[in-house]
Amino acid sequence: MRALISYDWPGNVRELENAVERAVIIASGRQIELDDLPSAIGNIVSERQAMVRVERAQAASEGRNTKLEIDVPSSMDEIERHAIEATLDYTSGDKTRAARLLNIGRKTIYRKLEHYNGQQKPSESSDN
C-alpha cells in the first residue's frame, strides 16, 4: 500500500488502474505483494529503502539516534521485523551489537532473520 501511495503516477489514473489490475491477476487470490506491482513502483521503493539504510548508517557513524517509521495498523511481527532490520542498518550489519541494542540474544537475531528470509511476512511470535 505504501508503494502505491508514494509512487508519483505519471500516467495518472489509467496507470494506477492498469497496475492494480495486473497485480490482482498475478496475485491470483493471495495478498498482493510488492513483486506483483510493475517494476517502476518496486524500483522507487527499493531506492527509498536504500536511502533510509544510508541515513541510518550515517546517524550511527555520527553517534546520533535515528527514527523508525511504522505503518499503523501493523502486526507485532511486522513491527519487530522493522525494528531488527533498522537496528542492523544502524549497526552496519553487526548482529552482536544490534542484539545488544535491542536487548535480545544474538541467537534470537539469527533465528528471526532466518525466519524472515524464509517468508515474506513474519508470523512467528517473539520469544527472547
mmCIF file of C-alpha atoms in Angstrom:
data_model
loop_
_atom_site.group_PDB
_atom_site.id
_atom_site.type_symbol
_atom_site.label_atom_id
_atom_site.label_comp_id
_atom_site.label_asym_id
_atom_site.label_seq_id
_atom_site.Cartn_x
_atom_site.Cartn_y
_atom_site.Cartn_z
ATOM 1 C CA MET A 1 0.000 0.000 0.000
ATOM 2 C CA ARG A 2 2.849 2.351 0.897
ATOM 3 C CA ALA A 3 4.394 1.762 -2.547
ATOM 4 C CA LEU A 4 1.142 2.652 -4.306
ATOM 5 C CA ILE A 5 0.682 5.797 -2.234
ATOM 6 C CA SER A 6 4.247 7.039 -2.590
ATOM 7 C CA TYR A 7 4.531 6.476 -6.352
ATOM 8 C CA ASP A 8 4.092 9.668 -8.447
ATOM 9 C CA TRP A 9 1.774 8.095 -11.058
ATOM 10 C CA PRO A 10 2.941 9.997 -14.150
ATOM 11 C CA GLY A 11 0.295 8.147 -16.191
ATOM 12 C CA ASN A 12 -2.379 9.263 -13.743
ATOM 13 C CA VAL A 13 -5.471 7.154 -13.013
ATOM 14 C CA ARG A 14 -5.087 4.865 -16.024
ATOM 15 C CA GLU A 15 -1.612 3.828 -14.919
ATOM 16 C CA LEU A 16 -2.900 3.137 -11.399
ATOM 17 C CA GLU A 17 -5.817 1.138 -12.764
ATOM 18 C CA ASN A 18 -3.533 -0.944 -15.001
ATOM 19 C CA ALA A 19 -1.073 -1.570 -12.162
ATOM 20 C CA VAL A 20 -3.818 -2.761 -9.809
ATOM 21 C CA GLU A 21 -5.459 -4.964 -12.459
ATOM 22 C CA ARG A 22 -2.081 -6.527 -13.289
ATOM 23 C CA ALA A 23 -1.307 -7.134 -9.606
ATOM 24 C CA VAL A 24 -4.700 -8.765 -8.999
ATOM 25 C CA ILE A 25 -4.134 -11.132 -11.927
ATOM 26 C CA ILE A 26 -0.586 -12.016 -10.864
ATOM 27 C CA ALA A 27 -1.525 -12.482 -7.197
ATOM 28 C CA SER A 28 -4.470 -14.693 -8.223
ATOM 29 C CA GLY A 29 -6.313 -14.738 -4.919
ATOM 30 C CA ARG A 30 -3.476 -14.173 -2.479
ATOM 31 C CA GLN A 31 -2.436 -10.875 -0.903
ATOM 32 C CA ILE A 32 -0.798 -8.524 -3.394
ATOM 33 C CA GLU A 33 2.915 -8.105 -2.691
ATOM 34 C CA LEU A 34 5.381 -5.516 -3.991
ATOM 35 C CA ASP A 35 6.698 -8.036 -6.539
ATOM 36 C CA ASP A 36 3.220 -8.205 -8.099
ATOM 37 C CA LEU A 37 3.315 -4.500 -8.987
ATOM 38 C CA PRO A 38 5.110 -3.044 -12.024
ATOM 39 C CA SER A 39 8.883 -2.833 -11.613
ATOM 40 C CA ALA A 40 8.864 1.001 -11.777
ATOM 41 C CA ILE A 41 6.950 1.061 -8.494
ATOM 42 C CA GLY A 42 9.230 -1.527 -6.896
ATOM 43 C CA ASN A 43 12.316 0.379 -8.040
ATOM 44 C CA ILE A 44 11.129 3.550 -6.299
ATOM 45 C CA VAL A 45 10.545 1.608 -3.079
ATOM 46 C CA SER A 46 13.985 -0.051 -3.328
ATOM 47 C CA GLU A 47 15.662 3.316 -3.881
ATOM 48 C CA ARG A 48 13.915 4.799 -0.852
ATOM 49 C CA GLN A 49 14.835 1.816 1.314
ATOM 50 C CA ALA A 50 18.475 2.170 0.246
ATOM 51 C CA MET A 51 18.413 5.874 1.153
ATOM 52 C CA VAL A 52 16.968 5.073 4.586
ATOM 53 C CA ARG A 53 19.711 2.485 5.170
ATOM 54 C CA VAL A 54 22.387 5.025 4.264
ATOM 55 C CA GLU A 55 20.802 7.601 6.593
ATOM 56 C CA ARG A 56 20.745 5.068 9.452
ATOM 57 C CA ALA A 57 24.394 4.140 8.907
ATOM 58 C CA GLN A 58 25.327 7.833 8.765
ATOM 59 C CA ALA A 59 23.477 8.508 12.010
ATOM 60 C CA ALA A 60 25.297 5.623 13.680
ATOM 61 C CA SER A 61 28.696 6.844 12.483
ATOM 62 C CA GLU A 62 27.912 10.271 13.950
ATOM 63 C CA GLY A 63 26.617 8.825 17.212
ATOM 64 C CA ARG A 64 23.090 10.078 16.563
ATOM 65 C CA ASN A 65 19.808 8.270 17.023
ATOM 66 C CA THR A 66 17.522 7.641 14.091
ATOM 67 C CA LYS A 67 13.787 7.098 13.878
ATOM 68 C CA LEU A 68 11.827 4.028 12.933
ATOM 69 C CA GLU A 69 8.693 4.665 10.901
ATOM 70 C CA ILE A 70 5.904 2.122 11.322
ATOM 71 C CA ASP A 71 2.655 1.946 9.411
ATOM 72 C CA VAL A 72 -0.468 1.548 11.510
ATOM 73 C CA PRO A 73 -2.033 -0.928 11.592
ATOM 74 C CA SER A 74 0.925 -3.328 11.690
ATOM 75 C CA SER A 75 1.218 -6.685 13.393
ATOM 76 C CA MET A 76 3.698 -7.096 16.213
ATOM 77 C CA ASP A 77 5.705 -9.407 13.937
ATOM 78 C CA GLU A 78 5.965 -6.660 11.308
ATOM 79 C CA ILE A 79 6.976 -4.091 13.931
ATOM 80 C CA GLU A 80 9.576 -6.479 15.325
ATOM 81 C CA ARG A 81 10.959 -7.176 11.859
ATOM 82 C CA HIS A 82 11.253 -3.464 11.060
ATOM 83 C CA ALA A 83 12.971 -2.819 14.404
ATOM 84 C CA ILE A 84 15.514 -5.579 13.816
ATOM 85 C CA GLU A 85 16.195 -4.533 10.221
ATOM 86 C CA ALA A 86 16.553 -0.862 11.189
ATOM 87 C CA THR A 87 18.917 -1.717 14.032
ATOM 88 C CA LEU A 88 21.002 -3.891 11.704
ATOM 89 C CA ASP A 89 21.178 -0.969 9.275
ATOM 90 C CA TYR A 90 22.225 1.259 12.169
ATOM 91 C CA THR A 91 24.992 -1.167 13.191
ATOM 92 C CA SER A 92 26.105 -1.780 9.581
ATOM 93 C CA GLY A 93 25.042 -5.411 9.889
ATOM 94 C CA ASP A 94 26.793 -6.101 13.209
ATOM 95 C CA LYS A 95 24.389 -8.668 14.668
ATOM 96 C CA THR A 96 26.066 -8.814 18.086
ATOM 97 C CA ARG A 97 25.828 -5.042 18.523
ATOM 98 C CA ALA A 98 22.260 -4.999 17.151
ATOM 99 C CA ALA A 99 21.214 -7.689 19.629
ATOM 100 C CA ARG A 100 22.788 -5.701 22.467
ATOM 101 C CA LEU A 101 20.971 -2.508 21.400
ATOM 102 C CA LEU A 102 17.661 -4.390 21.119
ATOM 103 C CA ASN A 103 18.269 -6.144 24.440
ATOM 104 C CA ILE A 104 17.788 -9.605 22.930
ATOM 105 C CA GLY A 105 20.125 -12.535 22.426
ATOM 106 C CA ARG A 106 22.366 -12.752 19.372
ATOM 107 C CA LYS A 107 20.933 -16.203 18.588
ATOM 108 C CA THR A 108 17.475 -14.636 18.559
ATOM 109 C CA ILE A 109 18.609 -12.205 15.841
ATOM 110 C CA TYR A 110 19.943 -15.083 13.728
ATOM 111 C CA ARG A 111 16.776 -17.138 14.257
ATOM 112 C CA LYS A 112 14.484 -14.245 13.383
ATOM 113 C CA LEU A 113 16.494 -13.323 10.272
ATOM 114 C CA GLU A 114 16.378 -16.922 9.111
ATOM 115 C CA HIS A 115 12.625 -16.876 9.668
ATOM 116 C CA TYR A 116 12.200 -13.591 7.771
ATOM 117 C CA ASN A 117 14.261 -14.848 4.843
ATOM 118 C CA GLY A 118 12.056 -17.929 4.647
ATOM 119 C CA GLN A 119 8.834 -15.995 4.092
ATOM 120 C CA GLN A 120 7.561 -12.578 3.004
ATOM 121 C CA LYS A 121 5.789 -11.623 6.229
ATOM 122 C CA PRO A 122 6.841 -12.892 9.673
ATOM 123 C CA SER A 123 4.224 -14.747 11.680
ATOM 124 C CA GLU A 124 6.348 -16.236 14.444
ATOM 125 C CA SER A 125 5.829 -14.835 17.924
ATOM 126 C CA SER A 126 8.720 -13.186 19.719
ATOM 127 C CA ASP A 127 10.490 -15.142 22.408
ATOM 128 C CA ASN A 128 13.799 -13.850 23.663
#
